[in-house]
PDB file of C-alpha atoms in Angstrom:
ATOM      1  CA  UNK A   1      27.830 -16.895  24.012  1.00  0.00           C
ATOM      2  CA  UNK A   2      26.750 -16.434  20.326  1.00  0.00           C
ATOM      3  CA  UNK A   3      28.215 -18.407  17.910  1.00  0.00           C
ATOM      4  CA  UNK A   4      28.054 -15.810  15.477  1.00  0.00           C
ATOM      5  CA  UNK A   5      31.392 -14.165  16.687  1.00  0.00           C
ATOM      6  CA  UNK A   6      33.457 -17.262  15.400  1.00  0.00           C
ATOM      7  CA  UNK A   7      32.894 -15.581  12.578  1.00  0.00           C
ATOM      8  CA  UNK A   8      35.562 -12.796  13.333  1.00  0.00           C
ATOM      9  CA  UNK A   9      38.125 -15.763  12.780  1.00  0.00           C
ATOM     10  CA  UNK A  10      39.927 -16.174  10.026  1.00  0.00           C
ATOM     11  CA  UNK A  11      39.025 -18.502   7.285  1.00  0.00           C
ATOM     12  CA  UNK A  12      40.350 -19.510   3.847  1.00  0.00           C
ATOM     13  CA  UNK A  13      38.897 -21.978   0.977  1.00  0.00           C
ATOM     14  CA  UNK A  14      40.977 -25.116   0.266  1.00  0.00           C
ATOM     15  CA  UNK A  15      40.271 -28.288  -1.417  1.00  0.00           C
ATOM     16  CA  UNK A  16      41.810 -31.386   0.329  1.00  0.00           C
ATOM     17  CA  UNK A  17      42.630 -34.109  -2.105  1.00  0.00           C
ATOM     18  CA  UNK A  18      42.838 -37.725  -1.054  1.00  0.00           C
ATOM     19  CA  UNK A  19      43.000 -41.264  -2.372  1.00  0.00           C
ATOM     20  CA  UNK A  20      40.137 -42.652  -2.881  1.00  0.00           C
ATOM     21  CA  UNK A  21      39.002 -46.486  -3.613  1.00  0.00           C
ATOM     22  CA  UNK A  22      38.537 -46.061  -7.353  1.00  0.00           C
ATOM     23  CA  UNK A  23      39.345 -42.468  -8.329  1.00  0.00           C
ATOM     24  CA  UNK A  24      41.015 -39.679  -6.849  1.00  0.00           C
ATOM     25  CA  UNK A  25      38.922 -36.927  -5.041  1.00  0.00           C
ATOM     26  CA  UNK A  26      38.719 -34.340  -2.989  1.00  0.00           C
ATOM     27  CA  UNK A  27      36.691 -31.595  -1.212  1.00  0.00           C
ATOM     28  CA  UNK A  28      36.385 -28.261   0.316  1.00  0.00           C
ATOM     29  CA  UNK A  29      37.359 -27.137   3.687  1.00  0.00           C
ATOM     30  CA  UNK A  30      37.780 -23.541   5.160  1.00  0.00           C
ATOM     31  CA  UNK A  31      40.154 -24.367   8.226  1.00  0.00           C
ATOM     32  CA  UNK A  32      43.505 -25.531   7.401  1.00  0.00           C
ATOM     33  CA  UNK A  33      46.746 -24.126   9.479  1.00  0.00           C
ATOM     34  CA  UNK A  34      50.466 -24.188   9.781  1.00  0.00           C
ATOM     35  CA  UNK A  35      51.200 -25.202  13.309  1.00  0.00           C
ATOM     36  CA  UNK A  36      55.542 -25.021  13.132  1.00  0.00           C
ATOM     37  CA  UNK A  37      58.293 -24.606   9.958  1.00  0.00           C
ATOM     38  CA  UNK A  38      60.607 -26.814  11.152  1.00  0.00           C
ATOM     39  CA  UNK A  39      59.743 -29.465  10.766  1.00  0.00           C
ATOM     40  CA  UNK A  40      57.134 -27.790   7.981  1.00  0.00           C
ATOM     41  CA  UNK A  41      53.911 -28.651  10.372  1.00  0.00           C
ATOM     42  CA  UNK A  42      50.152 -28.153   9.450  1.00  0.00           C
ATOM     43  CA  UNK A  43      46.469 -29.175  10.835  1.00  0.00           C
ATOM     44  CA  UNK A  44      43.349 -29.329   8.840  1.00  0.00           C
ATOM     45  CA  UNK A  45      39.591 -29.866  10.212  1.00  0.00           C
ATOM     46  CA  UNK A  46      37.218 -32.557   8.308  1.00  0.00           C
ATOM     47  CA  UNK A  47      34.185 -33.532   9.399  1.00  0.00           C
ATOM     48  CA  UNK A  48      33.692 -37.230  10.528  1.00  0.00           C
ATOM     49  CA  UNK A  49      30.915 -37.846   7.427  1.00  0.00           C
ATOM     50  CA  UNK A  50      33.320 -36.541   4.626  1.00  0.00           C
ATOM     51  CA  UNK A  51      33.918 -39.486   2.259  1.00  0.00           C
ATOM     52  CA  UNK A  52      37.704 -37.606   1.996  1.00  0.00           C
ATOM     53  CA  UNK A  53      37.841 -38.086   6.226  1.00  0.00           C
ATOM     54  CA  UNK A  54      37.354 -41.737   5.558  1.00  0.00           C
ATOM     55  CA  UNK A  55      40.336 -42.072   2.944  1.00  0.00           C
ATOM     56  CA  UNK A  56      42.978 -40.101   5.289  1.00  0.00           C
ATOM     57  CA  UNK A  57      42.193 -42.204   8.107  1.00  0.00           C
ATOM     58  CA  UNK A  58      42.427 -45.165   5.593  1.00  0.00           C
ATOM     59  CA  UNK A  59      45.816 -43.790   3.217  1.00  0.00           C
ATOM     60  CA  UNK A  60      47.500 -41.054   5.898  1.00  0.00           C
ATOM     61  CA  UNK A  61      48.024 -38.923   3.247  1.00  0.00           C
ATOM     62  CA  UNK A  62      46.565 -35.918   1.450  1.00  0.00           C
ATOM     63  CA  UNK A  63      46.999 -32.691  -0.209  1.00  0.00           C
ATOM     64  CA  UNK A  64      46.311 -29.222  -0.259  1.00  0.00           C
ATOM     65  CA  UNK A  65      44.962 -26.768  -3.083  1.00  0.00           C
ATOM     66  CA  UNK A  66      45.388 -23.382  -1.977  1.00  0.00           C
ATOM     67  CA  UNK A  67      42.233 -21.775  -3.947  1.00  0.00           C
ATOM     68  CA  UNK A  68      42.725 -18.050  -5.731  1.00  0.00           C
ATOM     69  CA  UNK A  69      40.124 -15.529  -5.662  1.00  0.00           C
ATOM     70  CA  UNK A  70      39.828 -16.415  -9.624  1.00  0.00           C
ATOM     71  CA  UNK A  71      38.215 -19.937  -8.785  1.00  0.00           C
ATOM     72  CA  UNK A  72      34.931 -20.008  -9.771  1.00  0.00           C
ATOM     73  CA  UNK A  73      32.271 -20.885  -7.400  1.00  0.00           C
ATOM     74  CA  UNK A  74      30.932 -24.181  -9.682  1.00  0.00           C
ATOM     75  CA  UNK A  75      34.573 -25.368  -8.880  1.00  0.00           C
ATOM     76  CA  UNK A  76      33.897 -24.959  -5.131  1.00  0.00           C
ATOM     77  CA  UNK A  77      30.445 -26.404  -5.758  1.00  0.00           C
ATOM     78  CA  UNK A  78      31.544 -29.712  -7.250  1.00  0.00           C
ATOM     79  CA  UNK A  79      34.090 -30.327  -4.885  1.00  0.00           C
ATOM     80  CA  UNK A  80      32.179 -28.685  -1.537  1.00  0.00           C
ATOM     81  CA  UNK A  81      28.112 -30.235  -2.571  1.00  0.00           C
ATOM     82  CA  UNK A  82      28.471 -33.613  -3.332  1.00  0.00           C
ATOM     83  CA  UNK A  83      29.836 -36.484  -2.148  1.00  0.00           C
ATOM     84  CA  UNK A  84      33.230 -38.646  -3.433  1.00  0.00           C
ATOM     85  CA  UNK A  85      31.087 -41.995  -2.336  1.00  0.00           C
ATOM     86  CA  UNK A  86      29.095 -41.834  -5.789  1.00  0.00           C
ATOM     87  CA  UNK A  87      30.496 -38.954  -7.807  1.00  0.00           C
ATOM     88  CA  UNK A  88      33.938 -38.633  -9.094  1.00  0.00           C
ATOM     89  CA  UNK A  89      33.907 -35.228  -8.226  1.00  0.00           C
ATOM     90  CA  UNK A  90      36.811 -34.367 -10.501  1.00  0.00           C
ATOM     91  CA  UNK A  91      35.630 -35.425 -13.669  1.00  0.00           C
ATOM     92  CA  UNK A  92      34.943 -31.682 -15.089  1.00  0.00           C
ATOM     93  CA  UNK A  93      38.021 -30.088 -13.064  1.00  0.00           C
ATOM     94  CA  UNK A  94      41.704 -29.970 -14.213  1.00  0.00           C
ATOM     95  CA  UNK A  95      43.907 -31.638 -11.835  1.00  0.00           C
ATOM     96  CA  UNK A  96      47.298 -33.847 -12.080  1.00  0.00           C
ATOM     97  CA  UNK A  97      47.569 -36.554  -9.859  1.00  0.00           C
ATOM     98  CA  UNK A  98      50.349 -37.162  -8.057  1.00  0.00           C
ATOM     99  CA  UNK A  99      52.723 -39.998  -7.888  1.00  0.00           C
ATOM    100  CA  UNK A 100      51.106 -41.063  -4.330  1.00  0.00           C
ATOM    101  CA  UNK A 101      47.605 -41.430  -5.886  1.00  0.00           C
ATOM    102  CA  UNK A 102      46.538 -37.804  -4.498  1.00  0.00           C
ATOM    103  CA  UNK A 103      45.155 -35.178  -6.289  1.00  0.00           C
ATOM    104  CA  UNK A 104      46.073 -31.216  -6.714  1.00  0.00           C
ATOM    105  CA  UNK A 105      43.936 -28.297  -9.050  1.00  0.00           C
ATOM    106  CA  UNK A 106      46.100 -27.090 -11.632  1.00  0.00           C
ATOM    107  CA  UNK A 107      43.606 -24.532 -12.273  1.00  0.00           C
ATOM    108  CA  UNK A 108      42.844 -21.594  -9.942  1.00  0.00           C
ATOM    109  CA  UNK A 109      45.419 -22.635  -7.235  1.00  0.00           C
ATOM    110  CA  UNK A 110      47.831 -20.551  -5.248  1.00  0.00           C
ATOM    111  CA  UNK A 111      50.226 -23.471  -4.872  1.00  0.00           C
ATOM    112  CA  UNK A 112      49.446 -26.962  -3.114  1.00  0.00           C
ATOM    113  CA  UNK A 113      51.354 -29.114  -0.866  1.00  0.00           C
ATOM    114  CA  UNK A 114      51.498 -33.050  -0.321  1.00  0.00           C
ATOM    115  CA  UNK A 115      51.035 -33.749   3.565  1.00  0.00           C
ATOM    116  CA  UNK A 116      51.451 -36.971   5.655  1.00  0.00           C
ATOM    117  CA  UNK A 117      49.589 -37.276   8.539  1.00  0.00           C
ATOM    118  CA  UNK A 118      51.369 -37.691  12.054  1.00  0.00           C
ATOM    119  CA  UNK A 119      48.493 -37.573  14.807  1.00  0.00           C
ATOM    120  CA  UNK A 120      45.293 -36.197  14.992  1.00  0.00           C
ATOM    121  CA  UNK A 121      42.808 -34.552  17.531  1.00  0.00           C
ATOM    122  CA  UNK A 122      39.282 -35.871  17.827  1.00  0.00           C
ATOM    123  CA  UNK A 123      36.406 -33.777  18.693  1.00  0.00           C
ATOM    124  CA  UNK A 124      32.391 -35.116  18.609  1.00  0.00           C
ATOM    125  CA  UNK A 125      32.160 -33.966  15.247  1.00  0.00           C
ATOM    126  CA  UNK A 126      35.551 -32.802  13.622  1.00  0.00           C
ATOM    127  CA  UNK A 127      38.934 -34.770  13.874  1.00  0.00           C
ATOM    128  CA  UNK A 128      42.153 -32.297  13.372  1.00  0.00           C
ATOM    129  CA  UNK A 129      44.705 -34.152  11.028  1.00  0.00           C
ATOM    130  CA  UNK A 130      47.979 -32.643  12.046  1.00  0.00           C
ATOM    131  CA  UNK A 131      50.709 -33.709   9.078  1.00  0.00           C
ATOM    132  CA  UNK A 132      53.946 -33.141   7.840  1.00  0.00           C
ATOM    133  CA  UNK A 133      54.006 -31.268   4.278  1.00  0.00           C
ATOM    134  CA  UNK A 134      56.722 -32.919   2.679  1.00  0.00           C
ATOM    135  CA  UNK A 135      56.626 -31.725  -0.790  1.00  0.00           C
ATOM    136  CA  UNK A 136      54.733 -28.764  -3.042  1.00  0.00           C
ATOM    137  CA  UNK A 137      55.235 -25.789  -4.640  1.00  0.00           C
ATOM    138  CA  UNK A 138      58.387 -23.601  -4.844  1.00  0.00           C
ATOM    139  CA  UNK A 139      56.695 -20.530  -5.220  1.00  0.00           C
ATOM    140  CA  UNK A 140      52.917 -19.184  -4.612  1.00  0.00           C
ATOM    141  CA  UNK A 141      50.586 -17.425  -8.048  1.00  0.00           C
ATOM    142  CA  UNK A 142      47.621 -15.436  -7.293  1.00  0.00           C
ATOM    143  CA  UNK A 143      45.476 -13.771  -4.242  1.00  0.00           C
ATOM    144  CA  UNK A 144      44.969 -16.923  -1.735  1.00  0.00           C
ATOM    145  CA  UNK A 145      41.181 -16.914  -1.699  1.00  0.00           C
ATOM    146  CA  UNK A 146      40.014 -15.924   1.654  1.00  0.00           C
ATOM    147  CA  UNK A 147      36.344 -17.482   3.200  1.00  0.00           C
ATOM    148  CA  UNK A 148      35.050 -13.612   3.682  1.00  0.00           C
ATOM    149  CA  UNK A 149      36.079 -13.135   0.007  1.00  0.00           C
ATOM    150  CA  UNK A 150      34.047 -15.894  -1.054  1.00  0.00           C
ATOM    151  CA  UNK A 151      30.660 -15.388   0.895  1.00  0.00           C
ATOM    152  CA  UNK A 152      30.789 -11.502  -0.155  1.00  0.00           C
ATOM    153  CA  UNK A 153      32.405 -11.698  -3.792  1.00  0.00           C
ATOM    154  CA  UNK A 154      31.556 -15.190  -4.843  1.00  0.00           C
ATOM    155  CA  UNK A 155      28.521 -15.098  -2.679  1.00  0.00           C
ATOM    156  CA  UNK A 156      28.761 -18.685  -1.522  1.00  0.00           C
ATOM    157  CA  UNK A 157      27.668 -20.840   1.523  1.00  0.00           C
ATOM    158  CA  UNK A 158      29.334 -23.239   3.651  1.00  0.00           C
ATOM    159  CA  UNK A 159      28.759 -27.176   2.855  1.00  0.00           C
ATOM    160  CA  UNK A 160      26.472 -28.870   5.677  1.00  0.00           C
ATOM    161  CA  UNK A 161      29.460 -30.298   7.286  1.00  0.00           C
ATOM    162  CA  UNK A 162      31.716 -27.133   7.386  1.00  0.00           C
ATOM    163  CA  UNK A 163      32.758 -25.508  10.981  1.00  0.00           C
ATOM    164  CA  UNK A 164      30.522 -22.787   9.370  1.00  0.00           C
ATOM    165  CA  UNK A 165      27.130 -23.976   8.099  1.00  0.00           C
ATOM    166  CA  UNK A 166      24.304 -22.004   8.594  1.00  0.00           C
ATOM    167  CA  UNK A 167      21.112 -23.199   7.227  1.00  0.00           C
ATOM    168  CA  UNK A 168      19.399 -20.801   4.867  1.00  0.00           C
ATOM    169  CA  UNK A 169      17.123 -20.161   7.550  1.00  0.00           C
ATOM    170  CA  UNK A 170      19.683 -18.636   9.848  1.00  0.00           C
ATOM    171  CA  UNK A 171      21.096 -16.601   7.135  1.00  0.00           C
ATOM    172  CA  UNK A 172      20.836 -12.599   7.405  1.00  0.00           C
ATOM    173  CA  UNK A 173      18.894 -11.398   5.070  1.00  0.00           C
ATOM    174  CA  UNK A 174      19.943  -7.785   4.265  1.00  0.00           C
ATOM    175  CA  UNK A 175      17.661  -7.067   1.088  1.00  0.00           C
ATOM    176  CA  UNK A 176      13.446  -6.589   1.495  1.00  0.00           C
ATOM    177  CA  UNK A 177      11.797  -8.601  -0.748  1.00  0.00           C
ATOM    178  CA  UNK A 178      11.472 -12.276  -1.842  1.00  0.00           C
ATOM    179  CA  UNK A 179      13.890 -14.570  -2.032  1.00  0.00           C
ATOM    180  CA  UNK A 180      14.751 -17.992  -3.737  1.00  0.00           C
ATOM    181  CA  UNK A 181      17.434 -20.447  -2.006  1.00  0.00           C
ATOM    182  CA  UNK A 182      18.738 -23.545  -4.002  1.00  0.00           C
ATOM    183  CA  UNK A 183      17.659 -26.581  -2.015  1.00  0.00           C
ATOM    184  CA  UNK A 184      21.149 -28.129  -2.759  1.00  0.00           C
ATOM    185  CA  UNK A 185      23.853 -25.653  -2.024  1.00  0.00           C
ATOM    186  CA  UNK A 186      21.408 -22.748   0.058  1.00  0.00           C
ATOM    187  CA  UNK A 187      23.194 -20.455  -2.035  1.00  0.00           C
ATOM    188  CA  UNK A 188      20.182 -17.426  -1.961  1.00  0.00           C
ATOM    189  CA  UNK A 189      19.407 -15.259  -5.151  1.00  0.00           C
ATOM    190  CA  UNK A 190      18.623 -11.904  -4.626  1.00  0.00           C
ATOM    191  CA  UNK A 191      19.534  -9.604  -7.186  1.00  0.00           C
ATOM    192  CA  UNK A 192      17.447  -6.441  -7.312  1.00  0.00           C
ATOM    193  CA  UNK A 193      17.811  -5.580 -10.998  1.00  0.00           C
ATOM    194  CA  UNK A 194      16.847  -9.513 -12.317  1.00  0.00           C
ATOM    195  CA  UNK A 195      14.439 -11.064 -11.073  1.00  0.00           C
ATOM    196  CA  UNK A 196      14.494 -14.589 -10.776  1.00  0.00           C
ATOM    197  CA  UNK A 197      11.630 -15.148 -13.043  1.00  0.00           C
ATOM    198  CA  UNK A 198      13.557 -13.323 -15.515  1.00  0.00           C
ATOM    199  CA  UNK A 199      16.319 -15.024 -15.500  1.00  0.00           C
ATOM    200  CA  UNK A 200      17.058 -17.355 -18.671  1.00  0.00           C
ATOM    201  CA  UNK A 201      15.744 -21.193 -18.540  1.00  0.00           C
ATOM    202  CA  UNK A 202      19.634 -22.332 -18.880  1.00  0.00           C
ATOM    203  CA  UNK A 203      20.979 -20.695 -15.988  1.00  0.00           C
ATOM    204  CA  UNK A 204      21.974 -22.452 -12.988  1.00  0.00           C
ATOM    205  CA  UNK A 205      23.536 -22.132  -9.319  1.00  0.00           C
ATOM    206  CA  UNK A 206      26.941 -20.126  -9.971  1.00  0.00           C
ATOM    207  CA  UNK A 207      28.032 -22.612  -6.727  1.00  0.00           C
ATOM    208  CA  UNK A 208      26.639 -26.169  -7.431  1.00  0.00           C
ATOM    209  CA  UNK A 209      25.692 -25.266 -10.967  1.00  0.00           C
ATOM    210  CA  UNK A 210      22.118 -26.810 -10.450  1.00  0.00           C
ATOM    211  CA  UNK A 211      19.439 -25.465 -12.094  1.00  0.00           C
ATOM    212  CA  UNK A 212      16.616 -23.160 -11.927  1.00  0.00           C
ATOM    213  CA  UNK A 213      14.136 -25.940 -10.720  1.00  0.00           C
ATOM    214  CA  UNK A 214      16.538 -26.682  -7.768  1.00  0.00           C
ATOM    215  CA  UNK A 215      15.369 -23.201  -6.515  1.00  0.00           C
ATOM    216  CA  UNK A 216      12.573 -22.741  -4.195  1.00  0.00           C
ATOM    217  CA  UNK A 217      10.893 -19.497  -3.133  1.00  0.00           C
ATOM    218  CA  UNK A 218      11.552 -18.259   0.232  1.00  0.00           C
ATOM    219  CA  UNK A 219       9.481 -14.688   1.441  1.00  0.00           C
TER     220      UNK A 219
END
């Protein structure tokens, strides 16, 4: 079977914030899910190496930004291409934090809600928190961000441990000509009318808001 019809499914873009051991952080996953409404029932999918994995198992609780099509893709960058272990990944980012210790966007977000987590399903790679939402918001703002939206709009990739990471390598390259992929997101510049040469010496990744020398050619 090819993997490549998973991508039929439907995806969004979230940011999953959790306690951490100093600061509050959070990061970016595309498969979250309401599983019943009463009781109000969800499941989210986070890869085993995700420092925010670590502090559910740890806390059992977390939160949910539900990301707008207005968020900007260095948002999604800070919180999807680094790691909470050694970056507060917040610092630049509006956010409250909640009395629980957890975070939630107050920029760019749909509406959020608090979750406790009740089981969870392990897989060799993923566990599925399944949780409780037992507070948020009464009322949703915005167009919900959806993943498709934000590879063909925002013209992102998925983090390394996403469900759906393909290395730049197995990307589709639609365009003719040469290419240049940032070595710390993969996000690939290819715009016909501006070459990258010509592109000013301040600009950077519009997802992980590196810059220019993070780029390397790719025919």
């Amino acid at each position: 079977m090819n993997s490549a019809i998973f991508r039929s499914l439907s995806y969004g873009v979230y940011a999953v914030g959790v306690k951490g051991e100093e600061n509050p952080s959070a990061c970016i996953v595309n498969t979250v899910f309401q599983i019943t409404s009463s009781p109000k029932m969800i499941a989210v999918s986070m890869h085993h190496n995700n420092y925010s994995h670590e502090c559910i198992l740890k806390h059992g609780i977390f939160t949910v930004s539900i990301l707008s099509e207005d968020t900007p893709g260095t948002v999604i960058g800070a919180l999807g291409f680094t790691s909470g272990r050694d970056t507060y990944k917040l610092g630049n980012i509006r956010h409250k934090v909640l009395q629980e210790g957890v975070p939630v966007l107050k920029e760019n977000c749909c509406c959020w809600f608090l979750c406790k987590v009740v089981d969870r399903v392990e897989t060799p790679t993923h566990t599925v928190f399944i949780a409780e939402a037992v507070a948020g918001s009464d009322k949703s703002r915005g167009m919900p961000m959806t993943y498709e939206y934000y590879q063909r709009v925002v013209k992102g990739t998925s983090p390394r441990n996403a469900p759906t990471y393909e290395s730049p390598e197995e990307v589709r390259d639609l365009h003719d000509g040469e290419r240049f992929v940032c070595n710390i997101c993969g996000y690939i510049y290819r715009d016909p009318d501006c070459p990258f040469e010509d592109l000013p010496e301040d600009w950077v990744c519009p997802i992980c808001g590196m810059p220019k020398s993070a780029f390397r050619r790719k025919s």
